[in-house]
């Protein structure tokens, strides 16, 4: 979590860093700060809250200087206050840090015993004090920085500035991502390419354990052993770093509405031109002989994995274990020899998912990363990366990444099914046809937005809601509850519809909306019975179904949203739309911060 930026420029650094922090705000928004060097001396400004608070502070107290570092924070150690905001300073050193220093207590005790005075409760402040202590012992900035870094245990991406050194910045990474940007007589560093988008398209991703010394004319990079190394400089396509609301009120609204387009684009990338074969077929895996597949992910990506389990098992007859990434490695499950693991992550930086990847790899599995950010750590560490092609997703709530994760996973499931001869070519063609209709059907679902917004009013007025569904709709029920919680702060639960009667049905009363996700599929009759059980107990049901489902069960519901009829295989892609729009409109009506809900961050790079 947290976003960091550093610039060595010819022009004033503060406005450029502020803009970069705005682009990194998706990583955390509890507090923000900048430090620059002007006339050789360090200055800094820090503010609790959003970047806008820092911007206001800079209006009244501007920062001069053409070299600087900046930070937007997602709090882990210490409250979201001004004194815990980065950059942290100790004498002639300032630092910004993303990650967690695990041995911070021991270092802090040692430094306090040596006379250091701490002003924050953060783990990060030890870095500044340690480095300043080493400078005071006579080490030059380079050696002091290297020695400081060598004593850190845990995860970090960090940038250091030194008083009097107007043309030097030292940065390092272990566990947390860091990219260096090359300009013309200017150099940049940031948590990702997105931050550096308007500054340069020439990016070098540091490898884990790397340290770099930057001047305005270039960077010297050293690997974990201290040996000089060359890391490749890549050209990042501009469309990968475009961040714009395109006239929508929120990024989330824009990203929901982009889904027909990105779904079409993703399908074009995963399928052959004649739409007969899957081409993103994960050659790293021999699907014919694969004994078992594990899929590890967090949050919305985990629910996409739950849908995928259904697909792999039903059409490819491949046994699948779906794992919550944060639990996976601690359970140390025995892994089947010759097995494979998919890790699914929009950001490709989620610490728990990355750790799951590493566990699976250490257990001898072939690992595939299903990612949106193609240069992310997960993409680079996996045996093979399968991009989902969603384009940048800025809203903290995952929307278009979910549907494009589903498309990538559906394509893999079809390919696995054909490789295992679990389905005929005709069935594969029918499934691909169904997938190809997804962009149109998603657009038809989005066209119901006005009705969904009206339904959302009821939900916005409650403090608790239940989502129910069977089969793949169970995963959508869980996703619906997560979306509603994170955006509106309304308590919500997702349940397998048939499980309700084993306890949770006690929650049913006239006040709590029960959102039933029930396309007219093979399981509809069963779900309809569960809907009747709820109706019989006075439950207030919002039924989300299609024309046939509405005709059969609409009478039981207080309100019915009628979606287009969809092939069963792609129902999760289409039913994701009302789930997203319900949460979005309920949040707008409650006046919560849609794109940056409280306590959250887009990219969760801590455990
Ligand atoms: O970047 P990732 O896909 O690994 O992120 C996983 C979750 O943190 C993410 O899906 C989260 O649950 C979203 N905020 C949900 O909308």
Tab-separated table of C-alpha atoms in Angstrom, residues 27-466:
chain	number	residue	atom	x	y	z
A	27	UNK	CA	-2.919	3.074	-3.359
A	28	UNK	CA	-3.958	4.898	-0.194
A	29	UNK	CA	-5.365	8.235	0.864
A	30	UNK	CA	-5.003	8.592	4.629
A	31	UNK	CA	-2.381	11.342	4.444
A	32	UNK	CA	0.111	12.785	1.973
A	33	UNK	CA	3.350	14.734	1.966
A	34	UNK	CA	6.214	16.116	-0.082
A	35	UNK	CA	9.815	17.072	0.618
A	36	UNK	CA	12.141	19.051	-1.649
A	37	UNK	CA	15.647	20.404	-1.581
A	38	UNK	CA	15.908	24.135	-2.262
A	39	UNK	CA	19.232	25.903	-1.996
A	40	UNK	CA	20.587	22.687	-0.535
A	41	UNK	CA	18.218	22.574	2.428
A	42	UNK	CA	15.306	20.229	3.030
A	43	UNK	CA	11.730	21.427	3.279
A	44	UNK	CA	8.586	19.387	3.673
A	45	UNK	CA	4.800	19.736	3.786
A	46	UNK	CA	2.472	17.066	5.102
A	47	UNK	CA	-1.283	16.873	5.588
A	48	UNK	CA	-3.729	14.331	6.987
A	49	UNK	CA	-6.411	13.201	4.534
A	50	UNK	CA	-6.532	13.321	0.774
A	51	UNK	CA	-4.104	14.853	-1.708
A	52	UNK	CA	-6.522	17.792	-1.903
A	53	UNK	CA	-5.608	18.680	1.708
A	54	UNK	CA	-1.906	18.667	0.806
A	55	UNK	CA	-2.648	20.763	-2.262
A	56	UNK	CA	-4.412	23.385	-0.124
A	57	UNK	CA	-1.464	23.434	2.250
A	58	UNK	CA	0.914	23.998	-0.671
A	59	UNK	CA	-1.218	26.902	-1.885
A	60	UNK	CA	-0.541	28.732	1.360
A	61	UNK	CA	2.951	27.315	1.987
A	62	UNK	CA	4.558	26.545	-1.403
A	63	UNK	CA	7.625	24.333	-1.761
A	64	UNK	CA	10.529	25.469	-3.948
A	65	UNK	CA	13.141	23.125	-5.421
A	66	UNK	CA	13.570	20.912	-8.480
A	67	UNK	CA	14.304	17.646	-6.649
A	68	UNK	CA	11.854	15.993	-4.297
A	69	UNK	CA	10.065	12.946	-2.946
A	70	UNK	CA	6.383	12.430	-2.176
A	71	UNK	CA	4.045	9.930	-0.556
A	72	UNK	CA	0.366	9.065	-0.264
A	73	UNK	CA	-0.312	6.813	2.722
A	74	UNK	CA	-2.512	3.882	3.633
A	75	UNK	CA	-1.993	3.681	7.381
A	76	UNK	CA	-0.579	0.494	8.910
A	77	UNK	CA	1.430	1.657	11.924
A	78	UNK	CA	0.016	4.753	13.593
A	79	UNK	CA	-3.131	6.773	12.949
A	80	UNK	CA	-3.883	8.695	9.763
A	81	UNK	CA	-2.532	11.941	11.181
A	82	UNK	CA	-0.221	14.691	9.989
A	83	UNK	CA	2.642	13.640	12.256
A	84	UNK	CA	2.504	10.076	10.899
A	85	UNK	CA	2.502	11.333	7.293
A	86	UNK	CA	5.593	10.791	5.136
A	87	UNK	CA	8.195	12.014	4.267
A	88	UNK	CA	9.868	11.257	7.599
A	89	UNK	CA	12.865	13.324	8.481
A	90	UNK	CA	15.888	12.900	10.687
A	91	UNK	CA	18.378	15.757	10.440
A	92	UNK	CA	19.797	15.793	6.899
A	93	UNK	CA	17.733	12.808	5.630
A	94	UNK	CA	14.150	12.444	4.435
A	95	UNK	CA	12.493	9.205	3.375
A	96	UNK	CA	9.258	7.988	1.837
A	97	UNK	CA	8.414	4.326	2.278
A	98	UNK	CA	5.824	1.826	1.056
A	99	UNK	CA	5.724	-1.517	2.875
A	100	UNK	CA	6.259	-2.701	6.414
A	101	UNK	CA	9.579	-2.794	8.255
A	102	UNK	CA	9.150	-5.892	10.405
A	103	UNK	CA	12.139	-5.265	12.674
A	104	UNK	CA	11.127	-1.652	13.320
A	105	UNK	CA	10.661	-2.129	17.068
A	106	UNK	CA	14.182	-3.443	17.581
A	107	UNK	CA	15.625	-0.693	15.385
A	108	UNK	CA	13.572	1.966	17.126
A	109	UNK	CA	14.697	0.807	20.577
A	110	UNK	CA	18.306	0.810	19.426
A	111	UNK	CA	17.995	4.291	17.896
A	112	UNK	CA	16.205	5.744	20.923
A	113	UNK	CA	18.967	4.319	23.127
A	114	UNK	CA	21.397	6.164	20.857
A	115	UNK	CA	19.573	9.467	21.407
A	116	UNK	CA	17.148	9.632	18.460
A	117	UNK	CA	13.814	11.322	19.098
A	118	UNK	CA	10.866	9.926	17.167
A	119	UNK	CA	7.958	12.103	16.138
A	120	UNK	CA	5.649	9.450	14.674
A	121	UNK	CA	4.271	6.009	15.516
A	122	UNK	CA	5.245	4.640	12.118
A	123	UNK	CA	7.625	1.820	11.333
A	124	UNK	CA	9.041	3.937	8.483
A	125	UNK	CA	10.621	6.637	10.627
A	126	UNK	CA	13.393	4.246	11.698
A	127	UNK	CA	14.778	4.412	8.149
A	128	UNK	CA	15.435	8.155	8.364
A	129	UNK	CA	16.977	7.923	11.848
A	130	UNK	CA	19.148	4.943	10.986
A	131	UNK	CA	20.490	6.636	7.889
A	132	UNK	CA	21.068	9.947	9.707
A	133	UNK	CA	22.907	8.098	12.486
A	134	UNK	CA	25.227	6.481	9.932
A	135	UNK	CA	25.852	9.847	8.248
A	136	UNK	CA	26.756	11.296	11.637
A	137	UNK	CA	29.315	8.507	12.014
A	138	UNK	CA	31.028	9.790	8.860
A	139	UNK	CA	29.581	7.563	6.141
A	140	UNK	CA	28.764	9.283	2.858
A	141	UNK	CA	25.095	9.262	1.726
A	142	UNK	CA	25.557	6.285	-0.601
A	143	UNK	CA	27.168	4.068	2.030
A	144	UNK	CA	24.818	5.256	4.749
A	145	UNK	CA	21.821	4.419	2.536
A	146	UNK	CA	23.185	0.988	1.533
A	147	UNK	CA	23.975	0.088	5.121
A	148	UNK	CA	20.566	1.285	6.276
A	149	UNK	CA	18.849	-0.821	3.623
A	150	UNK	CA	20.912	-3.866	4.588
A	151	UNK	CA	19.492	-3.679	8.117
A	152	UNK	CA	15.833	-3.561	7.093
A	153	UNK	CA	13.740	-6.714	7.460
A	154	UNK	CA	10.351	-6.754	5.750
A	155	UNK	CA	8.899	-5.122	2.669
A	156	UNK	CA	9.899	-1.783	1.298
A	157	UNK	CA	9.992	0.519	-1.653
A	158	UNK	CA	11.732	3.678	-0.504
A	159	UNK	CA	13.325	6.909	-1.672
A	160	UNK	CA	15.885	8.929	0.268
A	161	UNK	CA	16.954	12.553	-0.172
A	162	UNK	CA	19.938	14.161	1.543
A	163	UNK	CA	20.446	17.759	2.582
A	164	UNK	CA	23.074	19.416	0.358
A	165	UNK	CA	22.811	16.750	-2.370
A	166	UNK	CA	20.838	18.543	-5.094
A	167	UNK	CA	21.529	15.924	-7.768
A	168	UNK	CA	21.129	12.587	-6.003
A	169	UNK	CA	18.307	10.372	-4.861
A	170	UNK	CA	18.664	6.823	-3.555
A	171	UNK	CA	15.873	4.310	-3.857
A	172	UNK	CA	15.435	0.618	-3.181
A	173	UNK	CA	12.821	-2.078	-3.242
A	174	UNK	CA	12.151	-5.433	-1.634
A	175	UNK	CA	8.656	-6.859	-1.711
A	176	UNK	CA	7.020	-3.581	-2.774
A	177	UNK	CA	7.149	-2.369	-6.400
A	178	UNK	CA	9.233	0.523	-7.715
A	179	UNK	CA	9.776	1.863	-11.230
A	180	UNK	CA	12.388	4.294	-12.538
A	181	UNK	CA	11.416	6.699	-15.321
A	182	UNK	CA	13.921	8.179	-17.788
A	183	UNK	CA	13.409	11.721	-19.127
A	184	UNK	CA	15.604	14.189	-21.026
A	185	UNK	CA	18.021	15.401	-18.365
A	186	UNK	CA	15.404	14.449	-15.767
A	187	UNK	CA	14.794	11.252	-13.811
A	188	UNK	CA	11.766	9.950	-11.966
A	189	UNK	CA	10.823	7.173	-9.605
A	190	UNK	CA	7.375	5.950	-8.691
A	191	UNK	CA	5.398	3.041	-7.298
A	192	UNK	CA	4.174	2.251	-10.799
A	193	UNK	CA	4.188	3.406	-14.403
A	194	UNK	CA	0.792	5.044	-13.858
A	195	UNK	CA	2.367	7.622	-11.560
A	196	UNK	CA	4.982	8.493	-14.153
A	197	UNK	CA	2.613	8.396	-17.163
A	198	UNK	CA	2.650	12.114	-18.071
A	199	UNK	CA	6.392	12.406	-17.336
A	200	UNK	CA	7.893	9.652	-19.453
A	201	UNK	CA	7.044	6.444	-21.254
A	202	UNK	CA	10.548	4.983	-20.704
A	203	UNK	CA	10.311	2.836	-17.597
A	204	UNK	CA	12.639	0.402	-15.851
A	205	UNK	CA	11.182	-1.869	-13.176
A	206	UNK	CA	13.588	-2.563	-10.346
A	207	UNK	CA	13.920	-6.238	-9.390
A	208	UNK	CA	13.400	-7.400	-5.832
A	209	UNK	CA	16.374	-6.434	-3.679
A	210	UNK	CA	17.596	-3.762	-6.107
A	211	UNK	CA	18.924	-0.405	-5.010
A	212	UNK	CA	19.461	2.575	-7.353
A	213	UNK	CA	21.337	5.845	-7.202
A	214	UNK	CA	19.689	8.464	-9.413
A	215	UNK	CA	21.042	11.714	-10.785
A	216	UNK	CA	19.441	13.910	-13.452
A	217	UNK	CA	21.447	12.098	-16.126
A	218	UNK	CA	20.688	8.500	-15.254
A	219	UNK	CA	20.590	5.707	-12.707
A	220	UNK	CA	23.116	3.225	-11.375
A	221	UNK	CA	21.327	0.054	-10.321
A	222	UNK	CA	22.719	-2.561	-7.921
A	223	UNK	CA	21.262	-5.981	-7.212
A	224	UNK	CA	20.720	-7.536	-3.793
A	225	UNK	CA	24.389	-8.557	-3.590
A	226	UNK	CA	25.525	-4.994	-4.331
A	227	UNK	CA	26.752	-5.832	-7.839
A	228	UNK	CA	26.010	-3.276	-10.597
A	229	UNK	CA	23.260	-4.517	-12.956
A	230	UNK	CA	21.427	-3.297	-16.061
A	231	UNK	CA	17.648	-3.572	-15.889
A	232	UNK	CA	15.807	-3.276	-19.200
A	233	UNK	CA	14.142	0.026	-20.064
A	234	UNK	CA	10.717	-0.571	-21.551
A	235	UNK	CA	8.432	1.731	-23.498
A	236	UNK	CA	5.029	1.804	-21.806
A	237	UNK	CA	2.098	2.402	-24.190
A	238	UNK	CA	0.328	5.673	-23.384
A	239	UNK	CA	-3.103	4.017	-23.231
A	240	UNK	CA	-1.831	1.946	-20.286
A	241	UNK	CA	-1.281	5.083	-18.233
A	242	UNK	CA	-4.278	7.218	-19.235
A	243	UNK	CA	-6.275	8.226	-16.182
A	244	UNK	CA	-9.386	10.211	-17.012
A	245	UNK	CA	-13.039	10.168	-15.900
A	246	UNK	CA	-14.153	10.895	-19.490
A	247	UNK	CA	-17.045	13.045	-18.284
A	248	UNK	CA	-18.389	10.550	-15.743
A	249	UNK	CA	-18.945	11.671	-12.178
A	250	UNK	CA	-16.818	8.839	-10.812
A	251	UNK	CA	-14.141	6.502	-12.136
A	252	UNK	CA	-16.343	3.624	-11.014
A	253	UNK	CA	-19.221	4.810	-13.233
A	254	UNK	CA	-16.848	5.142	-16.168
A	255	UNK	CA	-15.394	1.699	-15.527
A	256	UNK	CA	-18.834	0.067	-15.269
A	257	UNK	CA	-19.833	1.655	-18.582
A	258	UNK	CA	-16.581	0.590	-20.252
A	259	UNK	CA	-17.401	-3.072	-19.740
A	260	UNK	CA	-19.010	-3.806	-23.125
A	261	UNK	CA	-15.965	-2.305	-24.838
A	262	UNK	CA	-13.289	-3.919	-22.707
A	263	UNK	CA	-15.113	-7.254	-22.784
A	264	UNK	CA	-15.073	-7.085	-26.597
A	265	UNK	CA	-11.411	-6.130	-26.606
A	266	UNK	CA	-10.507	-8.910	-24.159
A	267	UNK	CA	-12.360	-11.489	-26.247
A	268	UNK	CA	-10.505	-10.323	-29.348
A	269	UNK	CA	-7.230	-10.929	-27.505
A	270	UNK	CA	-8.157	-14.329	-26.057
A	271	UNK	CA	-9.850	-15.798	-29.139
A	272	UNK	CA	-8.626	-16.477	-32.661
A	273	UNK	CA	-9.762	-14.083	-35.403
A	274	UNK	CA	-12.358	-16.620	-36.583
A	275	UNK	CA	-13.581	-16.960	-32.988
A	276	UNK	CA	-13.155	-20.727	-33.029
A	277	UNK	CA	-10.204	-21.214	-30.695
A	278	UNK	CA	-8.795	-19.863	-27.480
A	279	UNK	CA	-5.364	-18.415	-28.226
A	280	UNK	CA	-4.379	-17.257	-24.715
A	281	UNK	CA	-4.114	-20.916	-23.894
A	282	UNK	CA	-1.497	-20.978	-21.141
A	283	UNK	CA	1.072	-23.139	-22.891
A	284	UNK	CA	2.960	-23.487	-19.606
A	285	UNK	CA	0.353	-26.057	-18.525
A	286	UNK	CA	-0.367	-29.424	-20.061
A	287	UNK	CA	-4.115	-29.343	-19.527
A	288	UNK	CA	-4.559	-32.909	-20.847
A	289	UNK	CA	-2.724	-34.460	-17.936
A	290	UNK	CA	-3.185	-31.808	-15.254
A	291	UNK	CA	-4.404	-33.669	-12.146
A	292	UNK	CA	-5.642	-30.697	-10.139
A	293	UNK	CA	-5.782	-26.910	-10.314
A	294	UNK	CA	-5.604	-24.437	-7.435
A	295	UNK	CA	-6.735	-20.842	-7.790
A	296	UNK	CA	-5.667	-18.264	-5.202
A	297	UNK	CA	-6.907	-14.670	-5.011
A	298	UNK	CA	-8.355	-11.998	-2.718
A	299	UNK	CA	-11.613	-10.044	-2.615
A	300	UNK	CA	-13.373	-9.653	-5.927
A	301	UNK	CA	-10.683	-11.658	-7.711
A	302	UNK	CA	-11.452	-14.513	-5.282
A	303	UNK	CA	-15.104	-14.426	-6.336
A	304	UNK	CA	-14.042	-14.538	-9.988
A	305	UNK	CA	-12.016	-17.622	-9.011
A	306	UNK	CA	-15.130	-19.183	-7.445
A	307	UNK	CA	-17.000	-18.767	-10.713
A	308	UNK	CA	-14.018	-20.242	-12.551
A	309	UNK	CA	-14.047	-23.309	-10.281
A	310	UNK	CA	-17.602	-23.950	-11.414
A	311	UNK	CA	-16.558	-23.657	-15.074
A	312	UNK	CA	-13.405	-25.779	-14.847
A	313	UNK	CA	-15.191	-28.515	-12.941
A	314	UNK	CA	-18.378	-28.618	-15.002
A	315	UNK	CA	-17.004	-28.249	-18.509
A	316	UNK	CA	-13.368	-29.420	-18.211
A	317	UNK	CA	-13.974	-32.023	-15.463
A	318	UNK	CA	-10.866	-30.684	-13.765
A	319	UNK	CA	-10.874	-30.654	-9.948
A	320	UNK	CA	-10.227	-27.160	-8.599
A	321	UNK	CA	-9.415	-25.840	-5.131
A	322	UNK	CA	-10.158	-22.152	-4.666
A	323	UNK	CA	-8.017	-20.564	-2.007
A	324	UNK	CA	-8.244	-17.284	-0.114
A	325	UNK	CA	-4.707	-16.093	-0.766
A	326	UNK	CA	-4.175	-14.712	2.741
A	327	UNK	CA	-4.863	-18.172	4.241
A	328	UNK	CA	-3.268	-20.376	1.629
A	329	UNK	CA	0.406	-20.432	2.558
A	330	UNK	CA	-0.179	-20.593	6.284
A	331	UNK	CA	-2.209	-23.786	5.888
A	332	UNK	CA	0.689	-25.228	3.899
A	333	UNK	CA	-1.599	-27.500	1.923
A	334	UNK	CA	0.031	-30.507	0.295
A	335	UNK	CA	-0.016	-29.804	-3.458
A	336	UNK	CA	-0.598	-32.478	-6.076
A	337	UNK	CA	2.533	-33.387	-8.010
A	338	UNK	CA	2.381	-31.984	-11.509
A	339	UNK	CA	-0.387	-29.596	-10.474
A	340	UNK	CA	-0.820	-25.966	-11.407
A	341	UNK	CA	-1.902	-22.829	-9.592
A	342	UNK	CA	-3.596	-19.765	-11.018
A	343	UNK	CA	-3.226	-16.555	-9.088
A	344	UNK	CA	-5.770	-13.915	-10.043
A	345	UNK	CA	-5.061	-10.262	-9.303
A	346	UNK	CA	-6.073	-7.019	-10.992
A	347	UNK	CA	-3.096	-5.098	-9.645
A	348	UNK	CA	-0.652	-7.990	-9.733
A	349	UNK	CA	0.803	-6.542	-6.535
A	350	UNK	CA	-1.510	-7.886	-3.806
A	351	UNK	CA	0.893	-9.101	-1.125
A	352	UNK	CA	-1.194	-12.117	-0.095
A	353	UNK	CA	-1.661	-13.254	-3.689
A	354	UNK	CA	2.028	-12.807	-4.402
A	355	UNK	CA	2.849	-14.891	-1.340
A	356	UNK	CA	0.409	-17.557	-2.565
A	357	UNK	CA	2.253	-17.583	-5.897
A	358	UNK	CA	5.560	-18.069	-4.107
A	359	UNK	CA	4.163	-20.842	-1.908
A	360	UNK	CA	2.727	-22.665	-4.924
A	361	UNK	CA	6.009	-22.325	-6.771
A	362	UNK	CA	7.949	-23.685	-3.788
A	363	UNK	CA	5.525	-26.617	-3.699
A	364	UNK	CA	6.469	-27.513	-7.279
A	365	UNK	CA	3.412	-26.084	-9.026
A	366	UNK	CA	3.380	-24.396	-12.409
A	367	UNK	CA	2.049	-20.915	-11.692
A	368	UNK	CA	-0.017	-18.730	-14.001
A	369	UNK	CA	-0.763	-15.106	-13.150
A	370	UNK	CA	-4.094	-13.764	-14.397
A	371	UNK	CA	-3.422	-10.047	-14.094
A	372	UNK	CA	-4.468	-6.656	-15.381
A	373	UNK	CA	-1.196	-4.796	-14.800
A	374	UNK	CA	1.093	-6.540	-17.232
A	375	UNK	CA	4.370	-5.413	-15.687
A	376	UNK	CA	3.310	-6.177	-12.146
A	377	UNK	CA	5.313	-8.339	-9.780
A	378	UNK	CA	2.888	-11.249	-10.138
A	379	UNK	CA	3.083	-11.050	-13.941
A	380	UNK	CA	6.856	-11.111	-13.747
A	381	UNK	CA	7.181	-13.882	-11.159
A	382	UNK	CA	4.605	-16.260	-12.650
A	383	UNK	CA	5.701	-18.949	-15.099
A	384	UNK	CA	3.313	-17.287	-17.489
A	385	UNK	CA	1.084	-14.230	-17.300
A	386	UNK	CA	-2.369	-14.084	-18.821
A	387	UNK	CA	-3.427	-10.433	-19.153
A	388	UNK	CA	-7.122	-9.658	-18.707
A	389	UNK	CA	-6.936	-6.494	-20.888
A	390	UNK	CA	-9.228	-4.339	-18.735
A	391	UNK	CA	-7.102	-1.178	-19.057
A	392	UNK	CA	-6.335	0.935	-15.971
A	393	UNK	CA	-8.917	0.452	-13.212
A	394	UNK	CA	-8.824	3.411	-10.847
A	395	UNK	CA	-11.985	3.097	-8.723
A	396	UNK	CA	-11.159	1.134	-5.584
A	397	UNK	CA	-14.157	-1.116	-6.224
A	398	UNK	CA	-13.246	-3.654	-8.843
A	399	UNK	CA	-15.726	-3.733	-11.750
A	400	UNK	CA	-14.318	-4.121	-15.245
A	401	UNK	CA	-11.421	-6.147	-13.848
A	402	UNK	CA	-13.966	-8.654	-12.473
A	403	UNK	CA	-15.726	-9.145	-15.799
A	404	UNK	CA	-12.486	-9.356	-17.747
A	405	UNK	CA	-11.037	-11.791	-15.178
A	406	UNK	CA	-14.129	-13.906	-15.836
A	407	UNK	CA	-13.546	-13.710	-19.601
A	408	UNK	CA	-9.906	-14.806	-19.275
A	409	UNK	CA	-10.863	-17.647	-16.932
A	410	UNK	CA	-13.786	-18.741	-19.130
A	411	UNK	CA	-11.435	-18.930	-22.114
A	412	UNK	CA	-8.965	-20.992	-20.120
A	413	UNK	CA	-11.743	-23.320	-18.996
A	414	UNK	CA	-12.888	-23.853	-22.603
A	415	UNK	CA	-9.326	-24.519	-23.694
A	416	UNK	CA	-8.789	-26.941	-20.801
A	417	UNK	CA	-12.066	-28.691	-21.617
A	418	UNK	CA	-11.077	-29.183	-25.250
A	419	UNK	CA	-7.548	-30.325	-24.355
A	420	UNK	CA	-8.978	-32.891	-21.966
A	421	UNK	CA	-11.581	-33.880	-24.542
A	422	UNK	CA	-14.220	-33.236	-21.941
A	423	UNK	CA	-16.325	-31.392	-24.516
A	424	UNK	CA	-16.781	-31.759	-28.262
A	425	UNK	CA	-15.602	-29.114	-30.745
A	426	UNK	CA	-19.281	-28.240	-31.242
A	427	UNK	CA	-19.799	-27.608	-27.534
A	428	UNK	CA	-16.618	-25.510	-27.421
A	429	UNK	CA	-17.918	-23.493	-30.386
A	430	UNK	CA	-21.244	-22.978	-28.615
A	431	UNK	CA	-19.477	-21.784	-25.455
A	432	UNK	CA	-17.313	-19.393	-27.493
A	433	UNK	CA	-20.446	-18.105	-29.227
A	434	UNK	CA	-22.011	-17.531	-25.828
A	435	UNK	CA	-18.925	-15.651	-24.653
A	436	UNK	CA	-18.940	-13.582	-27.818
A	437	UNK	CA	-22.438	-12.376	-26.993
A	438	UNK	CA	-21.268	-11.074	-23.596
A	439	UNK	CA	-20.394	-7.501	-24.700
A	440	UNK	CA	-23.884	-7.031	-26.182
A	441	UNK	CA	-25.662	-8.569	-23.185
A	442	UNK	CA	-23.561	-6.561	-20.730
A	443	UNK	CA	-24.559	-3.412	-22.639
A	444	UNK	CA	-28.229	-4.429	-22.418
A	445	UNK	CA	-27.867	-4.890	-18.657
A	446	UNK	CA	-26.216	-1.465	-18.332
A	447	UNK	CA	-29.154	0.025	-20.255
A	448	UNK	CA	-31.313	-0.868	-17.224
A	449	UNK	CA	-29.336	1.566	-15.079
A	450	UNK	CA	-32.287	3.892	-14.362
A	451	UNK	CA	-34.362	1.011	-12.978
A	452	UNK	CA	-31.398	-0.250	-10.984
A	453	UNK	CA	-30.852	3.240	-9.521
A	454	UNK	CA	-34.486	3.272	-8.337
A	455	UNK	CA	-34.029	-0.166	-6.729
A	456	UNK	CA	-30.840	1.101	-5.088
A	457	UNK	CA	-32.856	3.751	-3.216
A	458	UNK	CA	-34.488	1.052	-1.065
A	459	UNK	CA	-31.097	-0.451	-0.303
A	460	UNK	CA	-29.519	2.918	0.476
A	461	UNK	CA	-32.044	3.402	3.275
A	462	UNK	CA	-31.260	0.173	5.123
A	463	UNK	CA	-28.363	-0.849	7.332
A	464	UNK	CA	-28.229	-4.491	6.294
A	465	UNK	CA	-28.866	-6.556	3.175
A	466	UNK	CA	-28.599	-10.191	2.065
